Tab-separated table of C-alpha atoms and ligand atoms in Angstrom:
chain	number	residue	atom	x	y	z
A	23	MET	CA	64.719	21.285	-10.140
A	24	GLN	CA	61.554	19.340	-9.535
A	25	ILE	CA	58.861	20.976	-7.376
A	26	GLU	CA	56.642	18.483	-5.587
A	27	LYS	CA	54.370	20.844	-3.693
A	28	THR	CA	53.562	24.525	-4.018
A	29	HIS	CA	52.532	26.505	-0.929
A	30	LEU	CA	50.895	29.929	-0.917
A	31	ALA	CA	51.326	32.265	2.059
A	32	VAL	CA	49.603	35.617	1.901
A	33	PHE	CA	48.894	38.579	4.145
A	34	SER	CA	46.120	40.405	2.330
A	35	PRO	CA	43.737	42.446	4.473
A	36	THR	CA	41.810	43.901	1.528
A	37	GLY	CA	42.379	41.137	-1.010
A	38	THR	CA	44.606	42.646	-3.723
A	39	THR	CA	47.802	40.856	-2.658
A	40	GLU	CA	45.855	37.622	-2.723
A	41	GLN	CA	44.608	38.494	-6.234
A	42	VAL	CA	48.226	38.825	-7.416
A	43	LEU	CA	49.285	35.535	-5.815
A	44	ARG	CA	46.309	33.694	-7.272
A	45	ALA	CA	47.365	34.845	-10.746
A	46	ILE	CA	50.914	33.536	-10.161
A	47	ALA	CA	50.041	30.176	-8.566
A	48	PRO	CA	48.622	28.312	-11.627
A	49	TYR	CA	52.076	28.363	-13.248
A	50	PHE	CA	53.407	26.001	-10.572
A	51	PRO	CA	52.639	22.351	-9.822
A	52	SER	CA	50.454	20.864	-7.072
A	53	LEU	CA	49.203	23.806	-5.042
A	54	SER	CA	48.693	21.859	-1.843
A	55	HIS	CA	48.682	24.286	1.028
A	56	GLU	CA	47.445	27.845	1.543
A	57	ILE	CA	48.418	29.865	4.584
A	58	ASP	CA	46.329	32.898	5.439
A	59	LEU	CA	48.737	35.139	7.313
A	60	CYS	CA	45.813	37.408	8.243
A	61	ASP	CA	44.234	34.697	10.371
A	62	TYR	CA	44.658	35.971	13.915
A	63	GLN	CA	43.712	32.619	15.463
A	64	SER	CA	46.571	30.744	13.758
A	65	ARG	CA	49.156	33.508	14.167
A	66	GLU	CA	51.474	31.338	16.274
A	67	GLN	CA	51.460	28.321	14.001
A	68	MET	CA	54.848	27.060	12.776
A	69	HIS	CA	55.323	25.979	9.152
A	70	ARG	CA	58.128	23.727	7.876
A	71	PHE	CA	59.137	23.298	4.243
A	72	GLY	CA	61.504	20.944	2.421
A	73	LYS	CA	63.882	21.149	-0.536
A	74	ASN	CA	61.263	20.176	-3.106
A	75	ASP	CA	58.594	22.525	-1.859
A	76	LEU	CA	58.011	25.929	-3.412
A	77	LEU	CA	56.779	28.849	-1.307
A	78	ILE	CA	54.970	31.717	-3.035
A	79	VAL	CA	54.622	34.536	-0.541
A	80	GLY	CA	52.941	37.923	-0.822
A	81	VAL	CA	52.558	40.953	1.417
A	82	PRO	CA	51.236	44.477	0.907
A	83	VAL	CA	53.623	47.391	1.400
A	84	TYR	CA	52.987	49.498	4.511
A	85	GLY	CA	55.136	52.619	4.806
A	86	GLY	CA	57.682	51.047	2.461
A	87	ARG	CA	58.005	48.004	4.714
A	88	VAL	CA	56.549	44.548	5.354
A	89	PRO	CA	53.514	44.915	7.701
A	90	ILE	CA	54.568	43.975	11.245
A	91	PRO	CA	52.075	41.102	11.782
A	92	ALA	CA	53.088	39.573	8.431
A	93	ARG	CA	56.726	39.756	9.472
A	94	GLU	CA	56.002	38.179	12.858
A	95	ARG	CA	54.038	35.327	11.262
A	96	LEU	CA	56.717	34.692	8.624
A	97	GLU	CA	59.249	34.423	11.439
A	98	ARG	CA	57.525	31.109	12.237
A	99	PHE	CA	58.384	29.668	8.810
A	100	PHE	CA	61.278	27.218	8.486
A	101	GLY	CA	62.783	26.467	5.083
A	102	ASN	CA	65.483	23.985	4.158
A	103	GLY	CA	67.014	25.428	1.016
A	104	THR	CA	63.388	25.917	-0.100
A	105	PRO	CA	62.881	28.041	-3.235
A	106	ALA	CA	60.620	31.065	-2.762
A	107	ILE	CA	58.844	33.507	-5.075
A	108	LEU	CA	58.205	36.886	-3.469
A	109	ALA	CA	55.554	39.509	-4.135
A	110	ALA	CA	55.242	42.967	-2.575
A	111	VAL	CA	52.023	44.728	-3.580
A	112	TYR	CA	51.729	48.499	-3.261
A	113	GLY	CA	49.297	51.321	-3.902
A	114	ASN	CA	51.144	53.451	-6.468
A	115	ARG	CA	53.238	55.480	-4.006
A	116	GLU	CA	56.502	53.490	-3.547
A	117	TYR	CA	57.538	50.050	-2.321
A	118	GLU	CA	60.860	51.262	-0.940
A	119	ASP	CA	62.434	48.562	1.281
A	120	ALA	CA	59.525	46.090	1.499
A	121	LEU	CA	60.743	43.615	-1.114
A	122	LEU	CA	64.291	43.600	0.251
A	123	GLU	CA	62.948	43.130	3.771
A	124	LEU	CA	60.777	40.225	2.621
A	125	LYS	CA	63.711	38.604	0.836
A	126	ASN	CA	66.098	39.012	3.777
A	127	LEU	CA	63.500	37.737	6.213
A	128	LEU	CA	62.855	34.564	4.239
A	129	GLU	CA	66.504	33.942	3.444
A	130	THR	CA	67.443	34.067	7.121
A	131	ARG	CA	64.724	31.445	7.661
A	132	GLY	CA	66.196	28.924	5.201
A	133	PHE	CA	64.516	29.924	1.935
A	134	ARG	CA	66.208	30.899	-1.347
A	135	ALA	CA	64.510	33.711	-3.282
A	136	VAL	CA	64.435	32.760	-6.973
A	137	ALA	CA	62.137	35.478	-8.315
A	138	ALA	CA	60.545	38.599	-6.868
A	139	GLY	CA	58.150	41.261	-8.014
A	140	ALA	CA	56.731	44.592	-6.873
A	141	PHE	CA	53.142	44.718	-8.113
A	142	LEU	CA	50.531	47.492	-8.232
A	143	ALA	CA	47.063	47.489	-6.717
A	144	GLU	CA	44.461	49.990	-5.622
A	145	HIS	CA	45.451	51.878	-2.495
A	146	SER	CA	43.588	50.273	0.371
A	147	ILE	CA	43.261	53.541	2.311
A	148	VAL	CA	42.223	55.803	-0.583
A	149	ARG	CA	40.711	53.373	-3.056
A	150	SER	CA	40.407	55.928	-5.860
A	151	ILE	CA	44.221	55.754	-6.143
A	152	ALA	CA	45.226	53.050	-8.646
A	153	ALA	CA	41.530	52.057	-8.666
A	154	GLY	CA	40.813	48.759	-10.396
A	155	ARG	CA	44.410	47.550	-10.252
A	156	PRO	CA	45.636	44.931	-10.792
A	157	ASP	CA	43.934	45.456	-14.173
A	158	ALA	CA	44.123	43.513	-17.451
A	159	ALA	CA	47.516	45.012	-18.333
A	160	ASP	CA	48.860	44.128	-14.874
A	161	LEU	CA	47.541	40.571	-15.175
A	162	GLN	CA	49.387	40.113	-18.466
A	163	LYS	CA	52.604	41.200	-16.756
A	164	ILE	CA	51.922	38.992	-13.745
A	165	ASN	CA	51.462	36.011	-16.070
A	166	ALA	CA	54.728	36.790	-17.862
A	167	PHE	CA	56.463	37.073	-14.476
A	168	ALA	CA	55.094	33.699	-13.338
A	169	GLU	CA	56.088	32.005	-16.580
A	170	GLN	CA	59.636	33.333	-16.383
A	171	ALA	CA	59.905	32.291	-12.720
A	172	SER	CA	58.644	28.811	-13.577
A	173	ASN	CA	61.214	28.461	-16.391
A	174	LYS	CA	63.954	29.639	-14.079
A	175	ILE	CA	63.071	27.064	-11.419
A	176	GLU	CA	62.934	24.298	-13.999
A	177	GLY	CA	66.453	25.186	-15.123
A	178	ILE	CA	67.994	25.141	-11.611
A	179	ASP	CA	70.209	22.102	-10.899
A	180	ASP	CA	71.499	22.940	-7.452
A	181	ILE	CA	69.782	25.836	-5.679
A	182	SER	CA	72.672	26.287	-3.233
A	183	LYS	CA	74.875	27.282	-6.193
A	184	GLU	CA	72.475	29.914	-7.525
A	185	PRO	CA	73.719	33.518	-7.277
A	186	GLU	CA	71.899	35.671	-4.749
A	187	LEU	CA	68.814	37.379	-6.154
A	188	PHE	CA	69.107	41.162	-6.388
A	189	VAL	CA	66.025	43.168	-5.434
A	190	LYS	CA	65.671	46.938	-5.006
A	191	GLY	CA	65.650	48.402	-1.504
A	192	ASN	CA	67.978	49.748	1.173
A	193	PHE	CA	69.283	48.446	4.458
A	194	PRO	CA	68.917	49.701	7.184
A	195	TYR	CA	65.256	49.806	6.208
A	196	ARG	CA	63.271	53.011	6.400
A	197	GLU	CA	61.462	53.565	9.666
A	198	PHE	CA	57.701	53.024	9.758
A	199	LYS	CA	55.920	53.271	13.078
A	200	GLY	CA	52.441	52.605	11.668
A	201	ASP	CA	49.571	54.774	10.536
A	202	PRO	CA	47.311	55.622	13.488
A	203	PHE	CA	44.138	55.958	11.396
A	204	ASP	CA	41.994	53.782	13.700
A	205	PRO	CA	38.950	53.020	11.531
A	206	HIS	CA	35.943	52.743	13.813
A	207	GLY	CA	32.236	51.933	13.624
A	208	PHE	CA	29.671	54.631	12.950
A	209	LYS	CA	26.106	54.772	14.300
A	210	SER	CA	24.892	52.373	11.593
A	211	CYS	CA	27.057	49.571	13.102
A	212	THR	CA	24.713	46.678	13.942
A	213	GLY	CA	27.294	44.874	16.064
A	214	CYS	CA	27.304	41.818	13.733
A	215	GLY	CA	30.967	41.167	14.580
A	216	ILE	CA	32.185	40.301	11.059
A	217	CYS	CA	34.939	42.906	11.357
A	218	ALA	CA	36.014	41.496	14.737
A	219	ALA	CA	36.221	37.962	13.319
A	220	LYS	CA	38.282	39.121	10.308
A	221	CYS	CA	40.648	41.580	12.006
A	222	PRO	CA	44.226	40.301	11.500
A	223	THR	CA	45.423	41.729	14.809
A	224	GLY	CA	42.503	41.055	17.157
A	225	ALA	CA	41.999	44.807	17.577
A	226	ILE	CA	38.181	44.732	17.477
A	227	SER	CA	36.079	43.393	20.326
A	228	LYS	CA	33.236	41.001	19.389
A	229	GLN	CA	31.074	42.522	22.137
A	230	ALA	CA	31.598	46.153	21.091
A	231	PRO	CA	32.845	46.124	17.479
A	232	TRP	CA	32.310	49.868	17.020
A	233	LYS	CA	35.371	50.409	19.223
A	234	ILE	CA	38.984	49.726	18.277
A	235	ASP	CA	42.071	48.884	20.311
A	236	LYS	CA	44.411	51.583	19.014
A	237	ASN	CA	47.474	49.744	20.258
A	238	ARG	CA	46.722	46.721	18.092
A	239	CYS	CA	45.145	48.347	15.027
A	240	ILE	CA	47.488	48.537	11.998
A	241	SER	CA	44.974	50.555	9.889
A	242	CYS	CA	44.906	47.760	7.292
A	243	MET	CA	41.328	48.737	6.327
A	244	ARG	CA	40.062	45.171	6.341
A	245	CYS	CA	37.229	46.049	8.752
A	246	VAL	CA	36.142	48.881	6.451
A	247	LYS	CA	36.101	46.560	3.427
A	248	VAL	CA	34.267	43.630	5.072
A	249	CYS	CA	31.564	45.627	6.885
A	250	PRO	CA	28.276	44.607	5.203
A	251	ASN	CA	26.638	47.910	6.207
A	252	GLY	CA	29.400	50.328	5.216
A	253	ALA	CA	29.381	51.331	8.875
A	254	ARG	CA	33.115	51.465	9.400
A	255	ASN	CA	35.614	54.028	8.239
A	256	LEU	CA	38.122	56.662	9.233
A	257	SER	CA	36.644	59.875	10.532
A	258	PRO	CA	35.665	62.048	7.506
A	259	VAL	CA	38.092	64.831	8.498
A	260	LYS	CA	41.007	62.409	8.857
A	261	TYR	CA	40.108	60.695	5.574
A	262	ALA	CA	39.968	63.997	3.672
A	263	SER	CA	43.453	64.998	4.820
A	264	ILE	CA	44.951	61.533	4.122
A	265	ARG	CA	43.373	61.541	0.685
A	266	LYS	CA	44.848	64.939	-0.165
A	267	MET	CA	48.284	63.888	1.058
A	268	LEU	CA	48.251	60.504	-0.762
A	269	GLU	CA	46.859	61.915	-4.005
A	270	SER	CA	49.795	64.305	-4.191
A	271	LYS	CA	52.289	61.445	-3.605
A	272	CYS	CA	50.760	58.807	-5.887
A	273	LYS	CA	50.603	60.677	-9.198
A	274	GLY	CA	51.151	58.891	-12.536
A	275	ARG	CA	50.777	55.215	-13.306
A	276	LYS	CA	53.586	53.070	-11.919
A	277	GLU	CA	54.345	49.679	-13.455
A	278	PRO	CA	55.330	46.349	-11.867
A	279	GLU	CA	59.048	45.575	-11.502
A	280	PHE	CA	60.513	42.069	-11.597
A	281	PHE	CA	63.755	40.509	-10.411
A	282	PHE	CA	65.122	37.118	-11.543
B	319	FMN	C1	48.766	51.188	6.651
B	319	FMN	C2	49.023	51.213	5.175
B	319	FMN	C3	50.219	51.670	4.680
B	319	FMN	C4	50.460	51.672	3.299
B	319	FMN	N1	51.666	52.109	2.821
B	319	FMN	C5	51.896	52.129	1.492
B	319	FMN	C6	53.155	52.555	0.969
B	319	FMN	O1	54.109	52.816	1.698
B	319	FMN	N2	53.308	52.641	-0.379
B	319	FMN	C7	52.280	52.345	-1.249
B	319	FMN	O2	52.450	52.521	-2.453
B	319	FMN	N3	51.097	51.858	-0.795
B	319	FMN	C8	50.888	51.737	0.560
B	319	FMN	N4	49.704	51.238	1.038
B	319	FMN	C9	48.729	50.671	0.080
B	319	FMN	C10	48.815	49.138	0.030
B	319	FMN	O3	50.151	48.702	-0.049
B	319	FMN	C11	48.065	48.585	-1.170
B	319	FMN	O4	46.790	49.139	-1.263
B	319	FMN	C12	47.954	47.076	-1.176
B	319	FMN	O5	47.460	46.697	-2.433
B	319	FMN	C13	47.025	46.537	-0.096
B	319	FMN	O6	47.046	45.125	-0.135
B	319	FMN	P1	45.822	44.202	0.313
B	319	FMN	O7	44.670	44.484	-0.645
B	319	FMN	O8	46.334	42.811	0.118
B	319	FMN	O9	45.467	44.541	1.703
B	319	FMN	C14	49.448	51.216	2.399
B	319	FMN	C15	48.228	50.752	2.911
B	319	FMN	C16	48.011	50.743	4.278
B	319	FMN	C17	46.710	50.207	4.791
């Protein structure tokens, strides 16, 4: 089939999911539209796609699931037999049901998943886990994935006749109620408001950015990463216990998995 336009949609609070998608995108024609699913201001925007569009979509894995705001924003996407390439990016624990959830979500919205991958990246909460990933070896695999997906799409005559894509995961999905880590500003916070402007859920007030709305915060760690003064983080006691717990669960190097 002929792709006329390629669209990228990514929810990437700390940038690694975006890194993976940007390595995939050059294998496809006419990248014409990028949708930042982290942008709180445009969270209610609807997006419509046609038969000759291609959607490349990526989300990080949170508790083995698609992050709730990403899911809510993707529920405003409308496909029309539109082919989609899916990426779930995780921090070397497990991806569990996230890729299946992403596939089911998009397929109920009129897309057809043609290729999917679970990719590795540094853990955004404890960045020493899978540090530096995606690395050179990952990028080689990502390129091979993109090339194979591109060849597959080229060879499709009628997408409605394609067999359903199998991806790993279970339904009903595992339960994930969120991680209540609530990163907040320390004394060195200058109140510049960068974190408030970048927060994907509007959980940080521009007037008092050192505070956090615990009901909206998804602990995505974006505020910690973007703070120019390193003035935002979890409380040291909380961080130490999360680190210990995650280090015991994220042992050994995991490798990307692909589905065609
Ligand atoms: C709230 C939260 C939950 C997470 N849950 C998982 C998980 O279940 N499994 C895993 O391997 N990594 C998990 N991670 C790590 C992220 O999936 C991983 O670091 C990802 O690369 C972050 O993507 P980003 O850089 O695009 O934000 C979690 C991270 C956060 C912030």
